[in-house]
Amino acid sequence: MAAGWFGTRGPLLRVVAAVAAMALMTACGAGGSGAGPDDSGGGQTAAEPYRVVYISGQTGPLATPAKAVGRGLQAHVDELNKKGGINGRPIELIVKDSQSDPSRSVTLLQEQLNDGPVDLVVPGTGSNEGLAMAPVLERRKVVGLGVAASPVLDDVKKYPYYFSVNALQSDILVAVVEFLKNRGDVERVAVVTADDALGDAVTAGFKAAAGSDLSVTEVRFKSDSVDLTATFQQAMDADPDWIFMEGSGAQIGHMLEGRIKAGAEKVPTVAGGAATGQVNLLQIAKEGQLESVHGVLMPVQAYVDPADRGEQFTTMLERIKAQGPLETSLFTYALAWDIIGIWSAAVTAAGDSPDGPALKTALENLKLPEDPQFPIMRNTFSADRHFPRLEPEHFTVGRFTDFVDGMYVTDTAG
């Protein structure tokens, strides 16, 4: 993720199943699309619910994006269950708190797979957790559909059961570099990001996109650092024409603060897709912290006029708002809504109880609906690509003027 986050104040996620269907439930069958203890991957009985397991840091440094993703998942699960589920079967959402610890994520995933059949895994909200769980998904032949944007996960031979609904950092960075090049007066760029998986993707992707056209100075900070003043002072030492900064969770606020303390507020800056998608920058920024700051926005991050919203978009927004105030970018919730939508379409295409390989094939051959907003990334999957691919024209880069319905209103001329 590339590319993510506030939740509600009370209990956020609950297991949902249609009461009528549950009343008819018989004893559990022998395994589901996510293989059980024997990895047999056999089909479930028709009376059982589909089980979606979401493992992420409901507490810890990524709690905000994790809870927002959870709200989006729950909203679409509720909507489908209201309509009778999938193939007449309800959907059960199971949430496990990894505390944003990749090792704990793996342990929780293995325990859940050993405990019974799993039809879909949503592996974390960040690249570190996605990278940790992807080998388990491959070994157990269980489909994972997540939001991580690390290019390392874009390897269908190594991680054949990992899919992402988010744009690759490489695509986001190509759009940023094109924006900078088109300005005509940019030669030197300082890239400020953390020493984590997201930061690795950012630095590699930015340098690749820039090529020999821009001089790029890489400045990394420890992912748990609180005071980033020295980091931005180091960036300023490179005398950059622009700064590109990217981070996740609490890192975003620390970057905004460190930039001001270092006296870098006059240097025009682009905030990356994770930074704009995981929080409402207009809400968390203190006075002066967004001076000269532009954001790179993906579809649904940039404002969509009500007249241009499809029926599903309107339903999603209503269900998210019903859970509580929108406290972060709608994009975060929408990615999670997309996960359930894409997965349910693949299940319908593959049959009543597809095992992992059948679901994988269905995802790779899924036909896009006519809906104008969903899936958010219109170019989805194939046998050799489990990430969507976006072109620079799919992104918006501009300064923020407002935040409406969880979307940024921007001045692209700024």
CSV table of C-alpha atoms in Angstrom, one decimal:
chain,number,residue,atom,x,y,z
A,1,MET,CA,0.0,0.0,0.0
A,2,ALA,CA,1.1,1.4,-1.1
A,3,ALA,CA,-0.7,2.1,0.4
A,4,GLY,CA,-3.5,3.4,5.5
A,5,TRP,CA,-6.9,5.1,10.3
A,6,PHE,CA,-9.6,5.9,12.7
A,7,GLY,CA,-12.4,3.7,14.0
A,8,THR,CA,-15.4,4.2,16.2
A,9,ARG,CA,-15.3,4.5,20.0
A,10,GLY,CA,-17.3,1.5,21.0
A,11,PRO,CA,-17.0,-2.2,19.9
A,12,LEU,CA,-16.4,-2.0,16.2
A,13,LEU,CA,-16.6,-5.4,14.8
A,14,ARG,CA,-19.1,-8.1,15.4
A,15,VAL,CA,-19.7,-11.5,14.0
A,16,VAL,CA,-22.7,-11.3,11.7
A,17,ALA,CA,-24.8,-14.2,10.4
A,18,ALA,CA,-28.3,-14.4,9.2
A,19,VAL,CA,-30.5,-15.8,12.0
A,20,ALA,CA,-32.7,-17.9,9.8
A,21,ALA,CA,-29.8,-19.5,8.1
A,22,MET,CA,-28.0,-20.2,11.4
A,23,ALA,CA,-31.1,-21.9,12.7
A,24,LEU,CA,-30.8,-24.4,9.9
A,25,MET,CA,-27.1,-25.0,10.5
A,26,THR,CA,-26.0,-28.6,11.0
A,27,ALA,CA,-22.7,-29.9,12.4
A,28,CYS,CA,-19.6,-28.5,10.7
A,29,GLY,CA,-18.3,-30.3,7.6
A,30,ALA,CA,-14.8,-31.3,6.9
A,31,GLY,CA,-12.9,-28.2,5.9
A,32,GLY,CA,-13.6,-25.2,3.6
A,33,SER,CA,-11.7,-23.2,1.0
A,34,GLY,CA,-9.1,-22.4,3.6
A,35,ALA,CA,-7.8,-25.8,4.5
A,36,GLY,CA,-8.3,-27.1,8.1
A,37,PRO,CA,-5.7,-29.0,10.1
A,38,ASP,CA,-5.1,-31.6,7.5
A,39,ASP,CA,-4.8,-29.0,4.7
A,40,SER,CA,-7.3,-31.0,2.7
A,41,GLY,CA,-9.2,-27.9,1.5
A,42,GLY,CA,-12.5,-29.9,1.2
A,43,GLY,CA,-15.8,-28.0,0.7
A,44,GLN,CA,-18.1,-26.9,3.5
A,45,THR,CA,-21.6,-28.0,4.0
A,46,ALA,CA,-24.2,-25.7,2.6
A,47,ALA,CA,-25.6,-24.8,6.0
A,48,GLU,CA,-22.3,-23.3,7.2
A,49,PRO,CA,-21.5,-19.6,6.9
A,50,TYR,CA,-18.7,-18.4,4.8
A,51,ARG,CA,-15.9,-17.4,7.2
A,52,VAL,CA,-13.8,-14.3,6.6
A,53,VAL,CA,-10.9,-13.9,9.0
A,54,TYR,CA,-9.4,-10.4,9.4
A,55,ILE,CA,-6.1,-10.3,11.3
A,56,SER,CA,-4.7,-6.8,12.0
A,57,GLY,CA,-3.5,-4.5,14.7
A,58,GLN,CA,-6.8,-3.5,16.4
A,59,THR,CA,-4.4,-2.2,19.1
A,60,GLY,CA,-0.9,-0.9,18.6
A,61,PRO,CA,0.6,1.6,16.2
A,62,LEU,CA,-1.7,0.7,13.2
A,63,ALA,CA,-4.9,0.5,15.2
A,64,THR,CA,-6.5,3.5,13.4
A,65,PRO,CA,-6.2,2.1,9.9
A,66,ALA,CA,-7.0,-1.4,11.1
A,67,LYS,CA,-10.3,-0.4,12.6
A,68,ALA,CA,-11.2,1.6,9.5
A,69,VAL,CA,-10.6,-1.4,7.3
A,70,GLY,CA,-12.7,-3.5,9.8
A,71,ARG,CA,-15.6,-1.1,9.5
A,72,GLY,CA,-15.5,-1.3,5.7
A,73,LEU,CA,-15.5,-5.1,5.9
A,74,GLN,CA,-18.3,-5.2,8.4
A,75,ALA,CA,-20.4,-2.8,6.3
A,76,HIS,CA,-20.3,-5.0,3.2
A,77,VAL,CA,-20.8,-8.2,5.2
A,78,ASP,CA,-23.9,-6.6,6.8
A,79,GLU,CA,-25.2,-5.5,3.4
A,80,LEU,CA,-24.7,-9.0,1.8
A,81,ASN,CA,-26.2,-10.8,4.8
A,82,LYS,CA,-29.2,-8.5,4.6
A,83,LYS,CA,-29.7,-9.8,1.1
A,84,GLY,CA,-29.3,-13.4,2.0
A,85,GLY,CA,-25.6,-13.8,2.0
A,86,ILE,CA,-23.8,-15.6,-0.9
A,87,ASN,CA,-25.5,-18.5,-2.5
A,88,GLY,CA,-28.0,-18.5,0.3
A,89,ARG,CA,-25.3,-18.8,3.0
A,90,PRO,CA,-24.5,-16.1,5.5
A,91,ILE,CA,-21.1,-14.5,6.0
A,92,GLU,CA,-19.2,-14.6,9.3
A,93,LEU,CA,-16.5,-12.0,10.0
A,94,ILE,CA,-13.9,-13.0,12.5
A,95,VAL,CA,-11.5,-10.4,13.8
A,96,LYS,CA,-8.2,-11.1,15.4
A,97,ASP,CA,-5.9,-8.5,17.0
A,98,SER,CA,-2.3,-8.9,16.0
A,99,GLN,CA,-1.2,-5.7,17.8
A,100,SER,CA,0.4,-4.8,14.5
A,101,ASP,CA,3.1,-7.5,15.2
A,102,PRO,CA,3.9,-9.6,12.1
A,103,SER,CA,5.0,-12.6,14.2
A,104,ARG,CA,1.7,-12.5,16.2
A,105,SER,CA,-0.2,-12.2,12.9
A,106,VAL,CA,1.3,-15.5,11.7
A,107,THR,CA,0.5,-17.2,14.9
A,108,LEU,CA,-3.1,-16.1,14.9
A,109,LEU,CA,-3.5,-17.1,11.2
A,110,GLN,CA,-2.1,-20.6,11.9
A,111,GLU,CA,-4.3,-21.0,14.9
A,112,GLN,CA,-7.4,-19.9,13.0
A,113,LEU,CA,-6.6,-22.3,10.1
A,114,ASN,CA,-6.1,-25.1,12.5
A,115,ASP,CA,-9.4,-24.3,14.2
A,116,GLY,CA,-11.6,-24.9,11.2
A,117,PRO,CA,-12.3,-23.9,7.6
A,118,VAL,CA,-11.6,-20.4,6.4
A,119,ASP,CA,-12.9,-19.0,3.1
A,120,LEU,CA,-11.0,-15.7,3.0
A,121,VAL,CA,-8.1,-14.1,4.9
A,122,VAL,CA,-7.7,-10.4,5.1
A,123,PRO,CA,-4.0,-10.2,6.0
A,124,GLY,CA,-3.4,-7.0,8.0
A,125,THR,CA,-3.4,-3.4,7.0
A,126,GLY,CA,0.3,-2.9,6.3
A,127,SER,CA,3.0,-4.5,4.2
A,128,ASN,CA,4.9,-6.0,7.1
A,129,GLU,CA,1.9,-8.1,8.2
A,130,GLY,CA,1.1,-9.0,4.6
A,131,LEU,CA,4.6,-10.2,3.9
A,132,ALA,CA,4.6,-12.2,7.1
A,133,MET,CA,1.3,-14.0,6.4
A,134,ALA,CA,1.7,-14.5,2.6
A,135,PRO,CA,3.9,-17.6,2.9
A,136,VAL,CA,1.3,-19.3,5.2
A,137,LEU,CA,-1.4,-18.6,2.7
A,138,GLU,CA,0.7,-20.2,0.0
A,139,ARG,CA,1.5,-23.2,2.1
A,140,ARG,CA,-2.1,-23.8,3.1
A,141,LYS,CA,-3.6,-22.8,-0.2
A,142,VAL,CA,-5.8,-20.2,1.3
A,143,VAL,CA,-6.7,-16.9,-0.6
A,144,GLY,CA,-5.7,-13.7,1.1
A,145,LEU,CA,-7.1,-10.4,-0.2
A,146,GLY,CA,-5.6,-7.4,1.5
A,147,VAL,CA,-4.6,-3.7,1.2
A,148,ALA,CA,-0.8,-3.9,1.4
A,149,ALA,CA,1.0,-2.1,-1.5
A,150,SER,CA,4.5,-3.5,-1.2
A,151,PRO,CA,5.9,-4.6,-4.6
A,152,VAL,CA,7.6,-7.5,-2.9
A,153,LEU,CA,4.1,-9.1,-2.6
A,154,ASP,CA,3.6,-8.7,-6.3
A,155,ASP,CA,5.2,-12.0,-7.1
A,156,VAL,CA,2.6,-14.6,-8.1
A,157,LYS,CA,5.2,-17.4,-8.2
A,158,LYS,CA,6.3,-16.8,-4.6
A,159,TYR,CA,2.9,-15.7,-3.2
A,160,PRO,CA,0.3,-17.2,-5.5
A,161,TYR,CA,-2.5,-16.9,-3.0
A,162,TYR,CA,-2.0,-13.2,-2.1
A,163,PHE,CA,-4.1,-10.6,-3.8
A,164,SER,CA,-4.3,-6.9,-3.0
A,165,VAL,CA,-7.1,-4.3,-3.9
A,166,ASN,CA,-4.6,-1.5,-3.4
A,167,ALA,CA,-2.4,0.2,-6.0
A,168,LEU,CA,1.3,-0.7,-5.9
A,169,GLN,CA,3.6,1.9,-4.5
A,170,SER,CA,5.4,1.9,-7.9
A,171,ASP,CA,2.3,3.1,-9.7
A,172,ILE,CA,1.7,5.8,-7.1
A,173,LEU,CA,5.3,7.0,-7.3
A,174,VAL,CA,5.3,7.1,-11.1
A,175,ALA,CA,2.3,9.5,-10.9
A,176,VAL,CA,4.2,11.6,-8.3
A,177,VAL,CA,7.3,11.8,-10.4
A,178,GLU,CA,5.4,12.7,-13.5
A,179,PHE,CA,3.7,15.5,-11.5
A,180,LEU,CA,7.1,16.8,-10.4
A,181,LYS,CA,8.6,16.6,-13.9
A,182,ASN,CA,5.7,18.4,-15.5
A,183,ARG,CA,6.3,21.4,-13.2
A,184,GLY,CA,9.5,22.1,-15.2
A,185,ASP,CA,11.5,23.5,-12.3
A,186,VAL,CA,12.3,20.4,-10.2
A,187,GLU,CA,15.7,18.9,-10.1
A,188,ARG,CA,16.3,17.7,-6.6
A,189,VAL,CA,13.9,15.7,-4.4
A,190,ALA,CA,14.3,14.5,-0.8
A,191,VAL,CA,12.4,11.3,0.0
A,192,VAL,CA,11.5,11.0,3.7
A,193,THR,CA,10.1,7.7,4.9
A,194,ALA,CA,10.5,5.0,7.5
A,195,ASP,CA,12.9,2.0,7.7
A,196,ASP,CA,10.0,-0.5,7.3
A,197,ALA,CA,8.5,-2.4,4.4
A,198,LEU,CA,6.5,0.6,3.2
A,199,GLY,CA,9.7,2.7,3.3
A,200,ASP,CA,11.6,0.1,1.3
A,201,ALA,CA,8.9,0.1,-1.4
A,202,VAL,CA,8.9,3.9,-1.4
A,203,THR,CA,12.6,4.5,-1.8
A,204,ALA,CA,13.1,1.8,-4.4
A,205,GLY,CA,10.0,2.9,-6.4
A,206,PHE,CA,10.7,6.6,-6.3
A,207,LYS,CA,14.3,6.1,-7.6
A,208,ALA,CA,13.1,3.8,-10.3
A,209,ALA,CA,10.5,6.3,-11.5
A,210,ALA,CA,12.8,9.2,-11.3
A,211,GLY,CA,15.6,7.6,-13.3
A,212,SER,CA,18.2,10.1,-14.3
A,213,ASP,CA,15.7,12.9,-14.6
A,214,LEU,CA,15.7,13.8,-10.9
A,215,SER,CA,18.4,13.8,-8.2
A,216,VAL,CA,16.9,11.8,-5.3
A,217,THR,CA,18.2,12.0,-1.7
A,218,GLU,CA,16.9,9.2,0.5
A,219,VAL,CA,16.3,10.0,4.2
A,220,ARG,CA,15.0,7.2,6.5
A,221,PHE,CA,13.7,7.3,10.1
A,222,LYS,CA,13.1,4.5,12.5
A,223,SER,CA,9.5,3.4,12.3
A,224,ASP,CA,8.8,4.0,16.0
A,225,SER,CA,10.5,7.4,16.1
A,226,VAL,CA,8.4,10.2,17.6
A,227,ASP,CA,10.6,13.3,16.9
A,228,LEU,CA,11.5,13.6,13.2
A,229,THR,CA,13.0,17.0,13.4
A,230,ALA,CA,16.5,15.7,12.6
A,231,THR,CA,15.2,13.6,9.7
A,232,PHE,CA,13.8,16.7,8.0
A,233,GLN,CA,16.9,18.7,8.8
A,234,GLN,CA,18.9,16.0,7.0
A,235,ALA,CA,16.5,16.3,4.1
A,236,MET,CA,16.9,20.1,4.0
A,237,ASP,CA,20.7,19.6,3.9
A,238,ALA,CA,20.2,18.2,0.4
A,239,ASP,CA,18.7,21.6,-0.7
A,240,PRO,CA,15.7,19.9,-2.3
A,241,ASP,CA,13.3,21.7,-4.6
A,242,TRP,CA,10.6,19.3,-3.3
A,243,ILE,CA,10.1,16.8,-0.5
A,244,PHE,CA,8.2,13.6,-0.9
A,245,MET,CA,7.1,12.1,2.5
A,246,GLU,CA,5.3,8.8,3.1
A,247,GLY,CA,4.4,6.9,6.2
A,248,SER,CA,1.6,5.0,8.0
A,249,GLY,CA,-0.3,5.2,11.3
A,250,ALA,CA,1.3,7.5,13.9
A,251,GLN,CA,4.2,8.3,11.6
A,252,ILE,CA,2.0,10.6,9.6
A,253,GLY,CA,1.5,13.1,12.4
A,254,HIS,CA,5.1,12.9,13.4
A,255,MET,CA,6.2,13.8,9.9
A,256,LEU,CA,3.9,16.8,9.8
A,257,GLU,CA,5.3,18.0,13.1
A,258,GLY,CA,9.0,17.3,12.3
A,259,ARG,CA,8.7,19.1,9.0
A,260,ILE,CA,7.7,22.3,10.8
A,261,LYS,CA,10.3,22.0,13.6
A,262,ALA,CA,13.0,21.6,10.9
A,263,GLY,CA,11.9,24.7,9.2
A,264,ALA,CA,11.0,22.8,6.0
A,265,GLU,CA,7.4,24.3,5.7
A,266,LYS,CA,8.4,26.5,2.8
A,267,VAL,CA,9.7,23.6,0.7
A,268,PRO,CA,6.8,22.2,-1.4
A,269,THR,CA,6.0,18.7,-0.3
A,270,VAL,CA,3.9,15.8,-1.6
A,271,ALA,CA,2.3,13.4,0.9
A,272,GLY,CA,2.1,9.9,-0.4
A,273,GLY,CA,-0.9,7.7,-0.9
A,274,ALA,CA,-0.7,5.9,2.5
A,275,ALA,CA,-0.3,9.3,4.4
A,276,THR,CA,-3.4,10.7,2.6
A,277,GLY,CA,-5.4,7.5,2.8
A,278,GLN,CA,-4.9,6.5,6.4
A,279,VAL,CA,-5.9,9.8,8.1
A,280,ASN,CA,-7.8,13.0,7.5
A,281,LEU,CA,-4.8,15.3,7.1
A,282,LEU,CA,-7.0,18.4,7.5
A,283,GLN,CA,-8.2,17.1,10.8
A,284,ILE,CA,-4.9,16.0,12.4
A,285,ALA,CA,-2.7,18.8,11.1
A,286,LYS,CA,-2.0,21.7,13.4
A,287,GLU,CA,-1.8,25.3,12.3
A,288,GLY,CA,0.7,25.7,9.5
A,289,GLN,CA,1.6,22.0,9.1
A,290,LEU,CA,-0.1,21.7,5.7
A,291,GLU,CA,1.6,24.8,4.3
A,292,SER,CA,2.9,23.9,0.8
A,293,VAL,CA,1.7,20.3,1.2
A,294,HIS,CA,0.2,18.5,-1.8
A,295,GLY,CA,-1.3,15.1,-1.7
A,296,VAL,CA,-1.4,12.2,-4.2
A,297,LEU,CA,-4.9,10.8,-4.2
A,298,MET,CA,-6.2,7.6,-5.6
A,299,PRO,CA,-9.8,7.0,-6.8
A,300,VAL,CA,-12.4,7.7,-4.0
A,301,GLN,CA,-9.7,9.7,-2.1
A,302,ALA,CA,-10.5,12.6,-4.4
A,303,TYR,CA,-14.0,14.0,-4.0
A,304,VAL,CA,-16.8,12.4,-6.0
A,305,ASP,CA,-19.8,14.6,-6.6
A,306,PRO,CA,-23.1,13.0,-5.4
A,307,ALA,CA,-24.4,13.2,-9.0
A,308,ASP,CA,-21.5,10.9,-10.0
A,309,ARG,CA,-21.9,8.3,-7.3
A,310,GLY,CA,-23.2,4.9,-8.2
A,311,GLU,CA,-25.8,3.0,-6.2
A,312,GLN,CA,-23.2,0.9,-4.4
A,313,PHE,CA,-21.1,4.0,-3.5
A,314,THR,CA,-24.2,5.6,-1.9
A,315,THR,CA,-25.0,2.4,0.0
A,316,MET,CA,-21.4,2.0,1.2
A,317,LEU,CA,-21.3,5.6,2.5
A,318,GLU,CA,-24.6,5.2,4.3
A,319,ARG,CA,-23.5,1.9,6.0
A,320,ILE,CA,-20.2,3.4,7.0
A,321,LYS,CA,-21.8,6.5,8.5
A,322,ALA,CA,-24.3,4.4,10.3
A,323,GLN,CA,-21.4,2.8,12.3
A,324,GLY,CA,-20.2,6.2,13.5
A,325,PRO,CA,-18.6,9.4,12.2
A,326,LEU,CA,-16.2,9.3,9.3
A,327,GLU,CA,-12.9,9.9,11.0
A,328,THR,CA,-10.5,9.2,8.1
A,329,SER,CA,-10.4,9.0,4.4
A,330,LEU,CA,-13.3,7.1,2.8
A,331,PHE,CA,-10.7,5.4,0.7
A,332,THR,CA,-9.7,3.2,3.6
A,333,TYR,CA,-13.2,2.0,4.2
A,334,ALA,CA,-13.8,1.6,0.5
A,335,LEU,CA,-10.8,-0.6,0.0
A,336,ALA,CA,-12.3,-3.0,2.6
A,337,TRP,CA,-15.7,-2.8,1.0
A,338,ASP,CA,-14.0,-3.7,-2.3
A,339,ILE,CA,-12.4,-6.8,-0.7
A,340,ILE,CA,-15.7,-8.3,0.3
A,341,GLY,CA,-17.3,-7.3,-3.1
A,342,ILE,CA,-14.5,-8.8,-5.2
A,343,TRP,CA,-14.3,-11.9,-3.1
A,344,SER,CA,-18.1,-12.5,-3.1
A,345,ALA,CA,-18.2,-12.1,-6.9
A,346,ALA,CA,-15.4,-14.7,-7.2
A,347,VAL,CA,-17.2,-17.1,-4.9
A,348,THR,CA,-20.4,-16.7,-7.0
A,349,ALA,CA,-18.3,-17.4,-10.2
A,350,ALA,CA,-16.5,-20.4,-8.7
A,351,GLY,CA,-19.5,-22.2,-7.2
A,352,ASP,CA,-21.0,-22.7,-3.8
A,353,SER,CA,-18.0,-23.9,-1.8
A,354,PRO,CA,-14.8,-23.2,-3.8
A,355,ASP,CA,-11.5,-24.4,-2.4
A,356,GLY,CA,-8.5,-22.1,-2.4
A,357,PRO,CA,-7.2,-23.0,-5.9
A,358,ALA,CA,-10.7,-22.6,-7.4
A,359,LEU,CA,-11.2,-19.2,-5.7
A,360,LYS,CA,-7.7,-18.1,-6.9
A,361,THR,CA,-8.6,-19.0,-10.5
A,362,ALA,CA,-11.9,-17.2,-10.2
A,363,LEU,CA,-10.2,-14.1,-9.0
A,364,GLU,CA,-7.7,-14.2,-11.8
A,365,ASN,CA,-10.6,-14.4,-14.4
A,366,LEU,CA,-13.1,-12.1,-12.7
A,367,LYS,CA,-15.1,-9.9,-15.1
A,368,LEU,CA,-15.5,-6.3,-14.0
A,369,PRO,CA,-19.0,-5.0,-13.2
A,370,GLU,CA,-20.4,-1.8,-14.8
A,371,ASP,CA,-20.4,0.0,-11.5
A,372,PRO,CA,-18.6,3.4,-11.9
A,373,GLN,CA,-16.8,3.2,-8.6
A,374,PHE,CA,-16.3,-0.5,-7.7
A,375,PRO,CA,-13.9,-2.1,-7.8
A,376,ILE,CA,-12.0,1.1,-7.1
A,377,MET,CA,-9.1,0.0,-9.2
A,378,ARG,CA,-10.7,-0.9,-12.4
A,379,ASN,CA,-7.8,-2.9,-13.8
A,380,THR,CA,-7.9,-5.9,-11.4
A,381,PHE,CA,-6.3,-9.4,-11.6
A,382,SER,CA,-4.9,-11.9,-14.0
A,383,ALA,CA,-2.9,-15.1,-13.7
A,384,ASP,CA,0.4,-13.2,-13.7
A,385,ARG,CA,-0.8,-10.1,-11.8
A,386,HIS,CA,-2.5,-10.1,-8.4
A,387,PHE,CA,-2.4,-6.3,-7.9
A,388,PRO,CA,-4.3,-3.7,-9.9
A,389,ARG,CA,-2.3,-1.6,-12.3
A,390,LEU,CA,-2.9,2.1,-12.5
A,391,GLU,CA,-1.7,4.8,-14.8
A,392,PRO,CA,-0.7,8.4,-13.8
A,393,GLU,CA,-4.0,9.7,-15.1
A,394,HIS,CA,-5.8,7.7,-12.4
A,395,PHE,CA,-4.3,9.8,-9.7
A,396,THR,CA,-4.9,13.4,-8.5
A,397,VAL,CA,-2.1,15.5,-7.1
A,398,GLY,CA,-3.1,18.8,-5.5
A,399,ARG,CA,-3.4,20.9,-2.3
A,400,PHE,CA,-6.3,20.2,0.1
A,401,THR,CA,-9.1,22.7,0.4
A,402,ASP,CA,-11.8,20.7,2.1
A,403,PHE,CA,-12.7,17.2,3.4
A,404,VAL,CA,-16.2,16.1,2.5
A,405,ASP,CA,-17.8,12.7,3.0
A,406,GLY,CA,-14.3,11.3,3.7
A,407,MET,CA,-12.9,12.6,0.4
A,408,TYR,CA,-10.4,15.5,-0.2
A,409,VAL,CA,-11.4,18.4,-2.3
A,410,THR,CA,-8.3,19.6,-4.0
A,411,ASP,CA,-6.9,22.6,-5.9
A,412,THR,CA,-4.9,20.8,-8.6
A,413,ALA,CA,-3.6,24.2,-9.8
A,414,GLY,CA,-1.8,24.9,-6.5
